[in-house]
PDB file of C-alpha atoms in Angstrom:
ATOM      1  CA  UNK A  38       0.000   0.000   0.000  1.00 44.00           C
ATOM      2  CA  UNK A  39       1.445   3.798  -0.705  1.00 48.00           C
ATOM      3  CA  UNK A  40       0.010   6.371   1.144  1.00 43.00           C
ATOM      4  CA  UNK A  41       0.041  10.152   0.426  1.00 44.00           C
ATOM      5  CA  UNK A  42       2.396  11.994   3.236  1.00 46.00           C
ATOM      6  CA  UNK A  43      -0.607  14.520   3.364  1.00 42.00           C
ATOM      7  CA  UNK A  44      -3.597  12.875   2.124  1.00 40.00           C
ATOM      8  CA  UNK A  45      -3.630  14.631  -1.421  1.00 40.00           C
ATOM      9  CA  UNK A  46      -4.899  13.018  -4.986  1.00 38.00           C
ATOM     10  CA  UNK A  47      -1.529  11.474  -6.278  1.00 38.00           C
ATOM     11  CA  UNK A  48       0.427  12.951  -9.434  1.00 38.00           C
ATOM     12  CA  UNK A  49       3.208  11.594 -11.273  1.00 36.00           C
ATOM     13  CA  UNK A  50       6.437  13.206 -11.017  1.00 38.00           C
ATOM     14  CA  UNK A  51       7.235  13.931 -14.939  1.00 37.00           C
ATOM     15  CA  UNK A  52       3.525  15.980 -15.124  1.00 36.00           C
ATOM     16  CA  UNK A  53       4.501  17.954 -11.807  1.00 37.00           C
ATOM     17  CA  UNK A  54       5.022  21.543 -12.310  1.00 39.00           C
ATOM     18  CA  UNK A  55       6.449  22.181  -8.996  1.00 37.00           C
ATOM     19  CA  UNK A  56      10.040  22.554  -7.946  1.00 38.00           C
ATOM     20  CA  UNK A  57      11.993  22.193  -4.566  1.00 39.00           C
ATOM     21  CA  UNK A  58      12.520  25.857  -5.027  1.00 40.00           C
ATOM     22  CA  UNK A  59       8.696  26.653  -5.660  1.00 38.00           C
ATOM     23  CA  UNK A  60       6.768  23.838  -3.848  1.00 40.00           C
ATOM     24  CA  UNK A  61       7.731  24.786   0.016  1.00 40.00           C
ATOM     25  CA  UNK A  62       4.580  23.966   0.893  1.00 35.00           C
ATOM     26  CA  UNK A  63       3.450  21.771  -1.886  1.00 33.00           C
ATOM     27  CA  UNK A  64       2.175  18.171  -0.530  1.00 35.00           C
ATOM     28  CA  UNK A  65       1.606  16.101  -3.728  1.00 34.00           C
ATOM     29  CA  UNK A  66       2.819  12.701  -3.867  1.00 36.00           C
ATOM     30  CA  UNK A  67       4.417  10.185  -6.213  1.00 35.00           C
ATOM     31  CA  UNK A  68       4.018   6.275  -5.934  1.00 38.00           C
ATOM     32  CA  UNK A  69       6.743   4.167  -7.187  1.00 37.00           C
ATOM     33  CA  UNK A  70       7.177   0.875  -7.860  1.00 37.00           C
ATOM     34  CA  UNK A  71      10.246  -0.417  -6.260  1.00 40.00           C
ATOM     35  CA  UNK A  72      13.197  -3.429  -7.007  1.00 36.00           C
ATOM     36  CA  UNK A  73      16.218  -4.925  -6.302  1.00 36.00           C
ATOM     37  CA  UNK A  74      16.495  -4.359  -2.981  1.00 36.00           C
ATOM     38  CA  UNK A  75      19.952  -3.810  -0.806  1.00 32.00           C
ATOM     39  CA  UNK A  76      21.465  -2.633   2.196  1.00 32.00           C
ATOM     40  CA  UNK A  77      23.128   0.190   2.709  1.00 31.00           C
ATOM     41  CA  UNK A  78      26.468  -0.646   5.739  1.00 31.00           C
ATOM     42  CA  UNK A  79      27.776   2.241   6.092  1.00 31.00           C
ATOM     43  CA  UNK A  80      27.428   3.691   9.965  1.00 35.00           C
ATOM     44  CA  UNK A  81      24.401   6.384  10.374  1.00 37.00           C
ATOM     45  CA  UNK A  82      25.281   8.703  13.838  1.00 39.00           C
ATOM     46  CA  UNK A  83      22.437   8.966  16.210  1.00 46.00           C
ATOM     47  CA  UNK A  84      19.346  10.685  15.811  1.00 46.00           C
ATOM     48  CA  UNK A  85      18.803  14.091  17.160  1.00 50.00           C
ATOM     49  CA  UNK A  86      15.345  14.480  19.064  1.00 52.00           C
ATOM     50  CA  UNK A  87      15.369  18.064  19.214  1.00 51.00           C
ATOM     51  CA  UNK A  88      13.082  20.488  17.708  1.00 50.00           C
ATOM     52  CA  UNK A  89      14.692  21.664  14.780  1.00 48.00           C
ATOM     53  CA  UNK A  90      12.801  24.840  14.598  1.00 48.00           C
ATOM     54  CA  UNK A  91      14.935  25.638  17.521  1.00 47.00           C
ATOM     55  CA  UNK A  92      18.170  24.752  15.841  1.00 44.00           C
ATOM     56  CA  UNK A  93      20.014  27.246  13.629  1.00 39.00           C
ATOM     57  CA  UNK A  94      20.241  26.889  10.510  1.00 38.00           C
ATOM     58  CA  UNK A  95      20.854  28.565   6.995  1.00 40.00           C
ATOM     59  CA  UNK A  96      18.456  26.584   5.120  1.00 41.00           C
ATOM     60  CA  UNK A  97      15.134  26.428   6.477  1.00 47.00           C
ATOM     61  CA  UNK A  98      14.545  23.405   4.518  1.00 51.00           C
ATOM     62  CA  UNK A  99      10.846  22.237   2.951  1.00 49.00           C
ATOM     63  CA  UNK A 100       8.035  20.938   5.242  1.00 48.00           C
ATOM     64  CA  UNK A 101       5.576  18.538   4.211  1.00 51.00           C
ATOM     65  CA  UNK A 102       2.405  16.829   6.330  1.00 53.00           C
ATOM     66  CA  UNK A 103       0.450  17.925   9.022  1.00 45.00           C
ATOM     67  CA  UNK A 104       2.511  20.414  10.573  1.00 42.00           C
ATOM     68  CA  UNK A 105       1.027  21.324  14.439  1.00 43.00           C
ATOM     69  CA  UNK A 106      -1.903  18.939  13.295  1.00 49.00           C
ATOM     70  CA  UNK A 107      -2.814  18.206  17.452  1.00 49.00           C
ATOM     71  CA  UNK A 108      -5.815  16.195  15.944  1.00 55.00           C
ATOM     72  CA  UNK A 109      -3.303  13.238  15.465  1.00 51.00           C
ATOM     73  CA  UNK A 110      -0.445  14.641  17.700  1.00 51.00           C
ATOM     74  CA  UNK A 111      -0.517  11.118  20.085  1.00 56.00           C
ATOM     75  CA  UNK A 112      -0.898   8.960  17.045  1.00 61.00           C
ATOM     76  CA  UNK A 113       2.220   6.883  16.937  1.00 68.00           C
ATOM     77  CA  UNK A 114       1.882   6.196  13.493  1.00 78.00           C
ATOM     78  CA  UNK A 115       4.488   7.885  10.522  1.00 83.00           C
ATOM     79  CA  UNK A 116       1.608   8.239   7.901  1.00 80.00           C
ATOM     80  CA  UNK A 117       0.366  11.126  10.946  1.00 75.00           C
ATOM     81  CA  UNK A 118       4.035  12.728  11.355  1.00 81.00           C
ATOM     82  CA  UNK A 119       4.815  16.112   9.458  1.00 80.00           C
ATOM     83  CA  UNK A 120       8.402  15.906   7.860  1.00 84.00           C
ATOM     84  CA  UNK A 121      11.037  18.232   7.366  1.00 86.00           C
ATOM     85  CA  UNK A 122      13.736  17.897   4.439  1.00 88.00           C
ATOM     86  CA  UNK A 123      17.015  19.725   4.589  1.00 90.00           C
ATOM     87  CA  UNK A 124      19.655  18.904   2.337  1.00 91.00           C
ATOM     88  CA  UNK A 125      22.220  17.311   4.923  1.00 94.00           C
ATOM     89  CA  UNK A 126      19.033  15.152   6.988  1.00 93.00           C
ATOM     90  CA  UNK A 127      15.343  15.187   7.641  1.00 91.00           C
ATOM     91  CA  UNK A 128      13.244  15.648  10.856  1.00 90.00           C
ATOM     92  CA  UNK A 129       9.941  14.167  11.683  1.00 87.00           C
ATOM     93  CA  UNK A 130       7.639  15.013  14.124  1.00 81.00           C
ATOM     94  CA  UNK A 131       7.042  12.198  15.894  1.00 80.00           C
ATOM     95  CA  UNK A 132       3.238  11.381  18.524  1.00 74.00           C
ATOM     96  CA  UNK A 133       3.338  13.649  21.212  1.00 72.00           C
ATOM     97  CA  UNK A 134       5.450  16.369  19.642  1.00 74.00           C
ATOM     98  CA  UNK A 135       8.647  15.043  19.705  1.00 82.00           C
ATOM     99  CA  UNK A 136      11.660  15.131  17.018  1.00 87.00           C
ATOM    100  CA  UNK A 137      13.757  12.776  15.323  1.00 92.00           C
ATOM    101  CA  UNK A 138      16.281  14.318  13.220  1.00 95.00           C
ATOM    102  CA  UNK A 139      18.027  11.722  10.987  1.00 95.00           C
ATOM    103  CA  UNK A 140      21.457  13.064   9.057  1.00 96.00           C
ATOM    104  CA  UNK A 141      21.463  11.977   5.386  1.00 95.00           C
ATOM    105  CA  UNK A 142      22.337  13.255   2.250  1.00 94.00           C
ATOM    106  CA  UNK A 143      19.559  14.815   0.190  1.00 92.00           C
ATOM    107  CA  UNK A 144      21.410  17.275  -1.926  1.00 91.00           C
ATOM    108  CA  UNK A 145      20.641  16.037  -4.823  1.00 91.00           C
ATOM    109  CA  UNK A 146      17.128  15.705  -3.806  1.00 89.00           C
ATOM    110  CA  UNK A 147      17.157  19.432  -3.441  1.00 86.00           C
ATOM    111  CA  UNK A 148      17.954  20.020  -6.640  1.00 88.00           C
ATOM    112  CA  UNK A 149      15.343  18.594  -8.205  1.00 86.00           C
ATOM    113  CA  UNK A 150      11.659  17.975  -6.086  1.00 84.00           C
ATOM    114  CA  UNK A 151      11.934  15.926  -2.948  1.00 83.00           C
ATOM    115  CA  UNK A 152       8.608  17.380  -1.713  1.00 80.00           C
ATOM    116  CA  UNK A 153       6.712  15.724  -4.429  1.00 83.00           C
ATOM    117  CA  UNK A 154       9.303  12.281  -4.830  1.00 88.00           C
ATOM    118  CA  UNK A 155       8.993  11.122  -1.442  1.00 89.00           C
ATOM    119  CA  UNK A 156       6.226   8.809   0.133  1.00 89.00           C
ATOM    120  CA  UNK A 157       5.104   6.352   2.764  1.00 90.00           C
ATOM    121  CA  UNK A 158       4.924   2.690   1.872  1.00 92.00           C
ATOM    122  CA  UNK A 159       5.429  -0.511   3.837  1.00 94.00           C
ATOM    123  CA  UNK A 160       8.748  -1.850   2.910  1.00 96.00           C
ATOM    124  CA  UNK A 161       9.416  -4.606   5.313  1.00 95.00           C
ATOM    125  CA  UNK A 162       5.842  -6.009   5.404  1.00 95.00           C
ATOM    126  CA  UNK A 163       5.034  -5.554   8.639  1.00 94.00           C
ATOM    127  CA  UNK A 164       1.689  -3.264   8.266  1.00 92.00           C
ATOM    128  CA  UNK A 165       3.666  -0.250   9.391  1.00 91.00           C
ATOM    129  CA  UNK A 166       4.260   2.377   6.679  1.00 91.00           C
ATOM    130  CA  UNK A 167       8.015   3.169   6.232  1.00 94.00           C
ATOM    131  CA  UNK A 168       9.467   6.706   4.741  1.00 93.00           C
ATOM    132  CA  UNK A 169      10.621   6.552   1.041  1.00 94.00           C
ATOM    133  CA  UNK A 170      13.132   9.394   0.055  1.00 94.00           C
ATOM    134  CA  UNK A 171      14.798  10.056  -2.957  1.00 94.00           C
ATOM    135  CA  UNK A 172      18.465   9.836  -3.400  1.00 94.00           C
ATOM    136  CA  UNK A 173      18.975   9.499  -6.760  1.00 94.00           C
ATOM    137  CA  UNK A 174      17.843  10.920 -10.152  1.00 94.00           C
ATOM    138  CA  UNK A 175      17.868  10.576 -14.068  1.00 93.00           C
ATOM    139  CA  UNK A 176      16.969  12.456 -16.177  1.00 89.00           C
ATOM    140  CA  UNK A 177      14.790  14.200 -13.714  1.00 87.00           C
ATOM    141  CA  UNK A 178      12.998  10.859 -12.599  1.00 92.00           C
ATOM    142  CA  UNK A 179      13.789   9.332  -9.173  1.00 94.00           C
ATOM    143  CA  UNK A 180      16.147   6.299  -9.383  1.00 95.00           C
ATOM    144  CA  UNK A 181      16.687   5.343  -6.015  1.00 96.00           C
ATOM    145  CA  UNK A 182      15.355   6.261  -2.647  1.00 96.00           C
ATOM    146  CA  UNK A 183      16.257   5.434   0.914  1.00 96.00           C
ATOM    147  CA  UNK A 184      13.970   3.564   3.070  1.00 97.00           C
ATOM    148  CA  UNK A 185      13.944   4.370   6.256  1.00 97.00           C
ATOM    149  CA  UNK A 186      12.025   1.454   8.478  1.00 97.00           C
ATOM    150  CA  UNK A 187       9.880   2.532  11.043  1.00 94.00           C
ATOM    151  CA  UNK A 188      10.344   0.816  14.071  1.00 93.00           C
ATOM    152  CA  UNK A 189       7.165   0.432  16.059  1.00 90.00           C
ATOM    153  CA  UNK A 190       8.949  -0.701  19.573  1.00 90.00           C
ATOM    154  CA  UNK A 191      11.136   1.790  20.050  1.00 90.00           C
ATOM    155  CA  UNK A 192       8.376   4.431  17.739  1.00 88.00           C
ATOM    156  CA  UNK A 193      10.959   6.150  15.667  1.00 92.00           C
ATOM    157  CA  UNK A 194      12.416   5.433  12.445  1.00 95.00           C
ATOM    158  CA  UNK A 195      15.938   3.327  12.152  1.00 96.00           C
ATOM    159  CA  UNK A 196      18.626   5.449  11.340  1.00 96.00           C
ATOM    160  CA  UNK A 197      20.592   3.135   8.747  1.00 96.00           C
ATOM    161  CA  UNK A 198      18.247   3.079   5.315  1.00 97.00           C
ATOM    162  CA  UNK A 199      17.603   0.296   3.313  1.00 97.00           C
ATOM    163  CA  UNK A 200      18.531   1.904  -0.496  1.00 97.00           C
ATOM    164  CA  UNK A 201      16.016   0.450  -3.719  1.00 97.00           C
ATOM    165  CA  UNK A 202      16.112   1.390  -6.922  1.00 95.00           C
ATOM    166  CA  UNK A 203      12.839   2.292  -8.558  1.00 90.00           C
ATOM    167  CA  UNK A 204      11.792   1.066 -11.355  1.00 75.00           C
ATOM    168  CA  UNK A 205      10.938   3.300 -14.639  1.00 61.00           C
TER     169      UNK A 205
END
């Protein structure tokens, strides 16, 4: 199953008109089917749980979701959480108002329209969505994302992704 990060009518990426420059606020999603599967070893530090509004920063990065949506604030569940991209890692706001900041890479995400690329999806098959974001593009389709497993012990997502490629 893919869900829509915000609940919006789905739109492929090649007829999207929005950019990572333009589409701050824009919450349309892409679904993607997704292959050959493998793991990514290298070491991921730990999370941050911070707020990241409160950190400084010189990009302000994109937000997508339900941003101070308190309907769903205790709602342990990721397809609830509002999301923040920055090009070096991405936050979510976890149930109860909590962060998890997660370094990555996403430059190159940035450069072309993360905000409409990423999506919820469960990887692992085990009826919890996990966060799909894109790492990788060509010619201006995604052609890999990280998958980033949510974890419904410990309620956060695991820091080290699991990287697919999509398929065309």
């Amino acid at each position: 199953w893919i869900l829509p990060c915000c609940g919006c009518t789905a739109e492929p990426a090649s007829s999207s008109e929005h950019t990572a420059e333009t589409a701050g606020t824009t919450t349309v999603t892409t679904a993607v089917t997704v292959t050959e599967q493998t793991t990514l070893t290298s070491e991921m530090p730990e999370t941050d749980e911070s707020d990241p509004d409160e950190q400084e920063t010189e990009n302000t990065g994109l937000f997508q979701g339900g941003i101070g949506d308190e309907r769903n604030a205790a709602t342990p569940l990721p397809e609830f959480f509002a999301y923040r991209f920055q090009p070096d890692s991405f936050s979510a706001r976890l149930a109860g108002g909590n962060y998890q900041t997660i370094p990555y890479d996403l430059s190159e995400a940035f450069q072309h329209t993360i905000d409409t690329d990423y999506y919820l999806a469960d990887y692992d098959s085990d009826g919890d969505y996990d966060l799909y974001l894109p790492i990788k593009y060509e010619e201006n389709k995604v052609s890999r994302y990280a998958v980033f497993c949510w974890d419904s012990v410990s309620e956060k997502f695991q820091t080290e992704p699991v990287i697919v490629d999509a398929v065309a």
